[in-house]
Coordinates of C-alpha atoms and ligand atoms in Angstrom, one line a residue:
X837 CA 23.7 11.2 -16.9
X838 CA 27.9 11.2 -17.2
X839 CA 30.3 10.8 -14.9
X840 CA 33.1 12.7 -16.1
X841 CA 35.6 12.4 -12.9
X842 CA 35.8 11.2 -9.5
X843 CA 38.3 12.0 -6.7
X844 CA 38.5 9.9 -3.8
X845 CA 40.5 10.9 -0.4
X846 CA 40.9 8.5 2.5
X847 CA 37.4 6.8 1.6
X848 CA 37.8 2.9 2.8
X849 CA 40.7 1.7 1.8
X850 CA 41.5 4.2 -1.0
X851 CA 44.2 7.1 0.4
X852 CA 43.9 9.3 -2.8
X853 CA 42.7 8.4 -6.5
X854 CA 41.9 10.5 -9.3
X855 CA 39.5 9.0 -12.6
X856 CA 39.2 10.5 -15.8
X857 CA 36.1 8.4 -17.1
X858 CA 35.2 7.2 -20.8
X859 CA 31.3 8.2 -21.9
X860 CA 30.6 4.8 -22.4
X861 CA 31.9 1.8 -20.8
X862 CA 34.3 2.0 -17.9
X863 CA 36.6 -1.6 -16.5
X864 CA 37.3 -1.3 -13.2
X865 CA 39.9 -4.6 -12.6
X866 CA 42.2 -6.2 -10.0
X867 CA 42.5 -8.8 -7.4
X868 CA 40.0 -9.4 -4.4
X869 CA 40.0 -7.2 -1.9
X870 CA 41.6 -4.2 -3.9
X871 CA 38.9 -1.5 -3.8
X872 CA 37.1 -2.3 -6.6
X873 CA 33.4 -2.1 -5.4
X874 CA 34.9 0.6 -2.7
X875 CA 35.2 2.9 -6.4
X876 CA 31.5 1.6 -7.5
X877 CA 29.9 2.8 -3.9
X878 CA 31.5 5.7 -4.3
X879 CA 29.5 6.9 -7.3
X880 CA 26.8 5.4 -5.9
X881 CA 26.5 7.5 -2.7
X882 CA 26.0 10.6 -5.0
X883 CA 23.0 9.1 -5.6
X884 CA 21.9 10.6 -2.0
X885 CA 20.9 7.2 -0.9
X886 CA 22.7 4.7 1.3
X887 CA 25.1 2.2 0.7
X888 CA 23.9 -0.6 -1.5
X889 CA 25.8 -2.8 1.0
X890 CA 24.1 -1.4 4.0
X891 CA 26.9 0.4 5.8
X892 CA 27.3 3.1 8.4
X893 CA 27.9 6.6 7.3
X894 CA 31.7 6.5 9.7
X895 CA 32.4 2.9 7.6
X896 CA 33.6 4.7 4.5
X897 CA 36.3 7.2 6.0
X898 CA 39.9 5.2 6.1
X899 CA 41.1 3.5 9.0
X900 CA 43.2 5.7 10.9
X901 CA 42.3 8.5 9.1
X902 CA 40.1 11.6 10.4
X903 CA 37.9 12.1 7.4
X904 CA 37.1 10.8 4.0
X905 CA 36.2 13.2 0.6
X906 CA 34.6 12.3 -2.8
X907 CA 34.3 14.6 -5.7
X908 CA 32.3 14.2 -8.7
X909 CA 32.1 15.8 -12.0
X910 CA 29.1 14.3 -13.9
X911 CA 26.7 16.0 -16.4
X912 CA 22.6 15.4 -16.0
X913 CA 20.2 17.6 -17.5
X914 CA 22.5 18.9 -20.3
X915 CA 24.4 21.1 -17.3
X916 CA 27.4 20.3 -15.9
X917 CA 27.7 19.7 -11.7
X918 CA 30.3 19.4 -9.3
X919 CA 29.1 17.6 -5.6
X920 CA 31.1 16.6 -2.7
X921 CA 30.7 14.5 0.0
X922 CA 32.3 14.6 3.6
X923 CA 32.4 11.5 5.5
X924 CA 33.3 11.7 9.3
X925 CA 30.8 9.6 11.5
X926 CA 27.9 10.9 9.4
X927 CA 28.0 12.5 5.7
X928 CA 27.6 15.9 4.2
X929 CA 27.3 17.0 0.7
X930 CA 27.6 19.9 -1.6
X931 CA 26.4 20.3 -4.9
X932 CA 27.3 23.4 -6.6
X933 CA 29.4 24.8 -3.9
X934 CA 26.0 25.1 -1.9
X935 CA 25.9 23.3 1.8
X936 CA 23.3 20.6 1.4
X937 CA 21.2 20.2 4.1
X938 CA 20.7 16.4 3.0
X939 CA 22.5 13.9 0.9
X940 CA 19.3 12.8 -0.2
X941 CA 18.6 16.1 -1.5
X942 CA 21.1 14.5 -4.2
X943 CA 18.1 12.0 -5.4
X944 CA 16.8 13.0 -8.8
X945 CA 20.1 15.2 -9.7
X946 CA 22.1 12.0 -9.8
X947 CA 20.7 8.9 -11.0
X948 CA 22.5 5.5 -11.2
X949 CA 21.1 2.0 -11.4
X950 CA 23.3 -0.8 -9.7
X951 CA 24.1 -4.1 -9.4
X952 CA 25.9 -6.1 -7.1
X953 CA 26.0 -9.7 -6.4
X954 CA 23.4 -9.7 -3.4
X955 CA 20.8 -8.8 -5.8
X956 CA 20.3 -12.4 -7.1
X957 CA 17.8 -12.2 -3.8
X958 CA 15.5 -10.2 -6.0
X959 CA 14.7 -13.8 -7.9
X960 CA 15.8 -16.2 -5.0
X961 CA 14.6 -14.1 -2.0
X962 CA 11.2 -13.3 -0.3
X963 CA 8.7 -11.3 -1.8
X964 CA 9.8 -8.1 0.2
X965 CA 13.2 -7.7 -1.6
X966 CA 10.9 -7.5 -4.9
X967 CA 9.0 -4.7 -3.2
X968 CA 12.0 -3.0 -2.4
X969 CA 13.2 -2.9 -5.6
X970 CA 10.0 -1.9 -7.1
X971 CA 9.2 1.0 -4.2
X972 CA 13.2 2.2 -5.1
X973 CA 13.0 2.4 -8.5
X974 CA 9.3 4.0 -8.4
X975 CA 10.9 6.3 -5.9
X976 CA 14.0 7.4 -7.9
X977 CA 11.1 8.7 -10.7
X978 CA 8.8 10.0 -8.6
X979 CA 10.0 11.2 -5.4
X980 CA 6.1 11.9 -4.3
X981 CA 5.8 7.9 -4.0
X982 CA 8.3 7.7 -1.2
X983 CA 5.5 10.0 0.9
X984 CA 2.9 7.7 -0.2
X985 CA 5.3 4.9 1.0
X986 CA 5.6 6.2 4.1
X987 CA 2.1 7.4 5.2
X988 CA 0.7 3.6 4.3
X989 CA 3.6 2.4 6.5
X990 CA 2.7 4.4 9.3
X991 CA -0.9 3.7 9.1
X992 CA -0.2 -0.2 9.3
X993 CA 1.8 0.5 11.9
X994 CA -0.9 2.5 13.9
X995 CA -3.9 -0.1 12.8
X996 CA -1.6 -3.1 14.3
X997 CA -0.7 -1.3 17.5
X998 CA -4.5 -1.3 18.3
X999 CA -6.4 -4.8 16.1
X1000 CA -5.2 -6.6 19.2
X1001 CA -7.6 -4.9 21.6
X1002 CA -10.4 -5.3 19.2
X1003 CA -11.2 -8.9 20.4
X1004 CA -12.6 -7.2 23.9
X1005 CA -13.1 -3.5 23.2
X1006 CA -15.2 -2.9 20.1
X1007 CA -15.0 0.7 20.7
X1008 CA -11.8 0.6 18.9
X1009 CA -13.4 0.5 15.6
X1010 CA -13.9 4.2 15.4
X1011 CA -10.1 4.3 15.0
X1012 CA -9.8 1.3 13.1
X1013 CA -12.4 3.1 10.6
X1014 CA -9.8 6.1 10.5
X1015 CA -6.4 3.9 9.6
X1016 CA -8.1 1.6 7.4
X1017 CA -9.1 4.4 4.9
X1018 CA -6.0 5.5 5.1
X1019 CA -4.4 2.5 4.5
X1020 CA -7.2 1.5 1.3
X1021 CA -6.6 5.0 -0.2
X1022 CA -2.5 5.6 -0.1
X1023 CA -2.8 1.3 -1.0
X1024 CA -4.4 1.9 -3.9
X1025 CA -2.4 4.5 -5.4
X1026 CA 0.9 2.3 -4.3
X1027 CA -0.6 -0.6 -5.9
X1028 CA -1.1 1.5 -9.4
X1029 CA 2.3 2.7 -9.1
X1030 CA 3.9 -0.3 -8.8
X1031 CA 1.5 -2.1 -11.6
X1032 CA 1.9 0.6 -14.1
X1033 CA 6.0 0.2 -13.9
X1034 CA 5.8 -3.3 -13.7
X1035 CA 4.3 -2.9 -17.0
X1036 CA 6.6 -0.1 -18.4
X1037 CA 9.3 -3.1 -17.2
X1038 CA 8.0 -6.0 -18.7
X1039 CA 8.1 -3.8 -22.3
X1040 CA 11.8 -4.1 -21.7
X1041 CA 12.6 -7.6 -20.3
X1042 CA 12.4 -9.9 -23.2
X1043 CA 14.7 -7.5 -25.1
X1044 CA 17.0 -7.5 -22.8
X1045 CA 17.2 -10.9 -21.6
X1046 CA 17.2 -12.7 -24.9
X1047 CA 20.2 -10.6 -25.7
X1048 CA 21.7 -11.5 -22.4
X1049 CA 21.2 -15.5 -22.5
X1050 CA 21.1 -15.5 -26.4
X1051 CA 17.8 -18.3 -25.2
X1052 CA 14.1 -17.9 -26.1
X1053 CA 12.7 -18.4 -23.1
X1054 CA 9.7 -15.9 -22.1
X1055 CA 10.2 -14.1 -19.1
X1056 CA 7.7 -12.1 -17.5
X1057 CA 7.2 -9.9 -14.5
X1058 CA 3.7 -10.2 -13.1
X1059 CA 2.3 -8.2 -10.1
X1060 CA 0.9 -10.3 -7.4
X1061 CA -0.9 -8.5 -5.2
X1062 CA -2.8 -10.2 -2.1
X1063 CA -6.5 -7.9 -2.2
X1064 CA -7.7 -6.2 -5.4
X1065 CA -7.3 -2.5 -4.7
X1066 CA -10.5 -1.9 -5.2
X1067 CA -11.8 -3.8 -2.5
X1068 CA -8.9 -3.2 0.1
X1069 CA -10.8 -1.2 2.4
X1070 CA -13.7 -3.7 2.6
X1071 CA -11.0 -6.9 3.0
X1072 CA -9.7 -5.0 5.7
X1073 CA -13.0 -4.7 7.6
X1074 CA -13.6 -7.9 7.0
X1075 CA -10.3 -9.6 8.2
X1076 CA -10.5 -7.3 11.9
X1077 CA -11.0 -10.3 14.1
X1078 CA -8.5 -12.5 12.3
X1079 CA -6.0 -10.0 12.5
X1080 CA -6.8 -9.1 16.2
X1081 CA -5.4 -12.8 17.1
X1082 CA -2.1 -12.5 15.2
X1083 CA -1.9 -8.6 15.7
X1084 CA -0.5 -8.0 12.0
X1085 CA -2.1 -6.7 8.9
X1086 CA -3.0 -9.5 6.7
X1087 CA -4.5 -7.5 3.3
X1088 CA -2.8 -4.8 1.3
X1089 CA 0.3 -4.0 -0.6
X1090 CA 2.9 -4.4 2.4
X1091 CA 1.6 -8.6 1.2
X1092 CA 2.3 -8.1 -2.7
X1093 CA 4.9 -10.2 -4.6
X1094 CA 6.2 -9.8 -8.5
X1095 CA 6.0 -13.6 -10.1
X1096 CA 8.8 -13.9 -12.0
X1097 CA 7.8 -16.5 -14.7
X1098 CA 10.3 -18.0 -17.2
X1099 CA 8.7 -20.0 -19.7
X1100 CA 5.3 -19.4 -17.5
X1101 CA 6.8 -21.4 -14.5
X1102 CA 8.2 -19.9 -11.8
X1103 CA 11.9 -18.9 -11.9
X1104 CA 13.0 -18.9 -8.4
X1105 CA 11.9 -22.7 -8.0
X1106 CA 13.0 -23.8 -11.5
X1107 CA 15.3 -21.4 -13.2
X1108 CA 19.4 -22.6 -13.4
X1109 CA 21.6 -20.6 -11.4
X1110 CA 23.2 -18.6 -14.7
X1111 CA 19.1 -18.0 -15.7
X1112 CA 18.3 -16.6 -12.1
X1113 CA 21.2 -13.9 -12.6
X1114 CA 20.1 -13.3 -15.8
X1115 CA 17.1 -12.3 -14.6
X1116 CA 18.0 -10.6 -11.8
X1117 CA 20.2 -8.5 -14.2
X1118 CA 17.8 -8.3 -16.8
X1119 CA 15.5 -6.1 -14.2
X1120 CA 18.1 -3.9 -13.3
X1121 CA 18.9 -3.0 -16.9
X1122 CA 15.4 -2.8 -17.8
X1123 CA 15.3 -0.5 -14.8
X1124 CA 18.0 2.0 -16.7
X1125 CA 15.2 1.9 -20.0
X1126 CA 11.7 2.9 -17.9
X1127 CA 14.0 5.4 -16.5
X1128 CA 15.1 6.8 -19.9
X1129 CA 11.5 6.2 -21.0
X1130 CA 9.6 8.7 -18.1
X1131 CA 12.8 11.4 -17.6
X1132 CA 14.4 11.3 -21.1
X1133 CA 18.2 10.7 -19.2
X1134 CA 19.9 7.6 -18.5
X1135 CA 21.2 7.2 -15.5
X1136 CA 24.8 5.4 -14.9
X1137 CA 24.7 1.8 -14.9
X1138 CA 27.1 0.4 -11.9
X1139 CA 27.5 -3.4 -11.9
X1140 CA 29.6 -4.3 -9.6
X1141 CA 31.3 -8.0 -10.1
X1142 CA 28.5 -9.5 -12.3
X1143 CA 31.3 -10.7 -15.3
X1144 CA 32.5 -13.7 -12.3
X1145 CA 29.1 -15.8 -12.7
X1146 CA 28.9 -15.2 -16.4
X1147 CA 29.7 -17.5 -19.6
X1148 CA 31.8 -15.6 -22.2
X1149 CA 28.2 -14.9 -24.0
X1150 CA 26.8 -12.9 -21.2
X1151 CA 30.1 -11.2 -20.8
X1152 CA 30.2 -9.8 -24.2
X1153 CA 26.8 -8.9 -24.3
X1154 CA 27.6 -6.5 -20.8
X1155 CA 30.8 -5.3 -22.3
X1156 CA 29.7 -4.5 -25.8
X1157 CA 26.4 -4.5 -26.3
X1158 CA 24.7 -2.7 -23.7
X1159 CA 24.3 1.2 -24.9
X1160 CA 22.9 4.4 -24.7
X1161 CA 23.8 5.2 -20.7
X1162 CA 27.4 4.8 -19.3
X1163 CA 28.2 1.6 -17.3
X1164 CA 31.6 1.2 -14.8
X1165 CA 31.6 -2.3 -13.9
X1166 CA 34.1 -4.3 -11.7
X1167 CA 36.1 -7.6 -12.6
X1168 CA 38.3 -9.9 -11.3
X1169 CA 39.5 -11.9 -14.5
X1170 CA 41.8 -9.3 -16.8
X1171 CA 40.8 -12.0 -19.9
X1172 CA 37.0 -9.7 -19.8
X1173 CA 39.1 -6.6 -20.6
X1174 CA 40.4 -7.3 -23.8
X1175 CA 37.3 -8.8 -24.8
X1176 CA 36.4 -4.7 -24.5
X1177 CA 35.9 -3.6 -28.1
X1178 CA 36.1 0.3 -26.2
X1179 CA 35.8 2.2 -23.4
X1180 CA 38.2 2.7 -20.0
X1181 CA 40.1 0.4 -18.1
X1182 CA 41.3 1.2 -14.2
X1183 CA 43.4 -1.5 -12.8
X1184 CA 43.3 -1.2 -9.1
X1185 CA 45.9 -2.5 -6.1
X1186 CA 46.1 -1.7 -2.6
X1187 CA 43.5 1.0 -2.6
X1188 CA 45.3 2.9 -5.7
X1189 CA 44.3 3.2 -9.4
X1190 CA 46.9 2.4 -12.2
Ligands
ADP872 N1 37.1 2.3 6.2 C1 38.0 1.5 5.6 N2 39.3 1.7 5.8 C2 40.2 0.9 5.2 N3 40.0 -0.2 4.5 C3 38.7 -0.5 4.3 C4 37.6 0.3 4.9 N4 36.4 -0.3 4.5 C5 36.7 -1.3 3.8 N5 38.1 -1.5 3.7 C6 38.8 -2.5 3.0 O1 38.8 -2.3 1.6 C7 39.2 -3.5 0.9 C8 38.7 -3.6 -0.5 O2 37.3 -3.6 -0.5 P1 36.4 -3.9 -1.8 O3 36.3 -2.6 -2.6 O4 35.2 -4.5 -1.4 O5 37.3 -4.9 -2.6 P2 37.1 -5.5 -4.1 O6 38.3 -5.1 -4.9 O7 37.2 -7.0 -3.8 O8 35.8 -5.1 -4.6 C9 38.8 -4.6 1.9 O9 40.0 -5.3 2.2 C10 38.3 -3.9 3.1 O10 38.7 -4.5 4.3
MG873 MG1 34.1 -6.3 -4.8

């Protein structure tokens, strides 16, 4: 996957920029508050999914104008593609000069792995930002898991509408018998999925995060799931009157965690704070390789203000020795760029690109 151009036009606080991009390694620099991750969103949106910040569709058109435009000229598949996106209080996109009906029909043309500061929560957080990152990153490759995804979800939902009455109506078993299959069968195929990339992962991480922190600690990403998939249906059965008090599902992959061990020990308890980023990065690039591995295409890699938490190690490492896809990444400090052995450099002020 290459980005070739962007063209931005009244989208947040950018009025009209234009990008030429280099195949490789792309500096995006200037002061707080200048547009920088407003650029790295950008591309991001073409990904069809939402903002990695979590914003409304009207947020990205520029105050006090009507409506905002992005225009991309990137290469996947060995063809070259043009999309657009509209932004008025919801979003549109083309690809091809044909009307999608979806911006997620975008997913799977345009790939991109990002990073931004809030993802240290994949190390420091609670289990479910792990499982987000696994389900979206499973999802990006195989667009038939997000169905899977969302037929478990809805039969949790439908089990936990109706344990509750199970403690005085016994009759509502026949139903129970109906959502808990369903739950134990799409379960275990989540539960593979999520296992088998954990593993295609954990081929990557001590590559990547040796060369990263230049240390020799052993990091590992284990899969911690709460039932053994095997048994799910059963442990379901068995934990009906438990669950009828606290009306929840207590057994199955909506419960499962990733350890993230450094040295065997847990890192979100013991890892410093420069080791938890690490980490957190070391995923997301790791992400980029299983990628590469199942599709045979890099996606882009957008890191978006990693280089502020970084010692001049870790810096180098991200500017020069990360290949094979092409990264755009934000700074504040100009002293990263000329530690840039190549690439492009965008300074950008007040919402413009010099
Ligand atoms: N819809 C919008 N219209 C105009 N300005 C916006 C809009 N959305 C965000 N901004 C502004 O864009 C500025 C730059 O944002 P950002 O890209 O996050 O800066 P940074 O360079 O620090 O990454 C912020 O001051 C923010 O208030
Ligand atoms: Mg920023």
């Amino acid at each position: 996957m290459q980005v070739d151009k962007l063209r931005l036009k009244d989208f947040r606080n950018i009025k009209t920029a234009d990008f030429e991009f280099d195949g490789k390694m792309n500096v995006i620099c200037g002061e707080n508050a200048q547009g920088k991750t407003n650029v790295i969103e950008s591309i991001w949106l073409f990904c069809g999914a939402k903002s990695f910040r979590g914003s409304k569709d009207s947020s990205f058109v520029r105050f006090g104008a009507e409506k905002g435009e992005s225009h991309l000229d990137f290469i996947s598949g060995g063809t070259l593609h043009n999309a657009k996106m509209i932004f008025d209080d919801r979003r549109t996109a083309v690809l091809d000069e044909k009307n999608l009906k979806n911006p997620g029909e975008l997913a799977g043309i345009f790939n991109a792995v990002v990073f931004s500061p809030a993802d240290l929560s994949l190390v420091t957080g609670g289990p479910e930002k792990r499982r987000r990152f696994l389900d979206l990153f499973i999802g990006q490759i195989y667009p038939n898991y997000i169905d899977v995804l969302r037929g478990y979800a809805r039969a949790v939902m439908q089990r936990n509408k109706i344990i509750k009455d199970y403690k005085y109506d016994p009759s509502v078993s026949i139903m129970l018998d109906v959502f808990e299959n369903e739950i134990s069968e799409k379960g275990k195929k989540i539960i593979e999925y999520r296992k088998k990339f954990l593993g295609m992962l954990n081929g990557y991480i001590p590559g990547i995060f040796s060369g990263l922190s230049g240390g020799k600690e052993e990091i590992k990403a284990v899969y911690v799931a709460n039932c053994d998939a095997i048994l799910l249906g059963d442990e379901l059965k068995k934990a009906r009157k438990e669950d009828s008090f606290s009306g929840v599902t207590s057994k199955g992959p909506h419960r499962d965690d990733i350890d993230l061990l450094i040295n065997g020990i847990s890192a979100r308890q013991y890892a410093s704070q420069g080791q938890k980023r690490s980490i957190a990065i070391t995923l997301k690039l790791a992400c980029l390789n299983v990628i590469f591995e199942v599709s045979g295409e890099y996606p882009v890699c957008l890191l978006d203000d990693v280089m502020s938490e970084l010692d001049e190690h870790r810096q180098n490492y991200i500017l020069n020795h990360v290949s094979g896809w092409q990264t755009f990444i934000t700074c504040c400090d100009p002293s990263s760029v000329t530690r840039l052995l190549s690439g492009g450099v965008f300074r950008i002020k007040d919402g413009g690109v010099f």
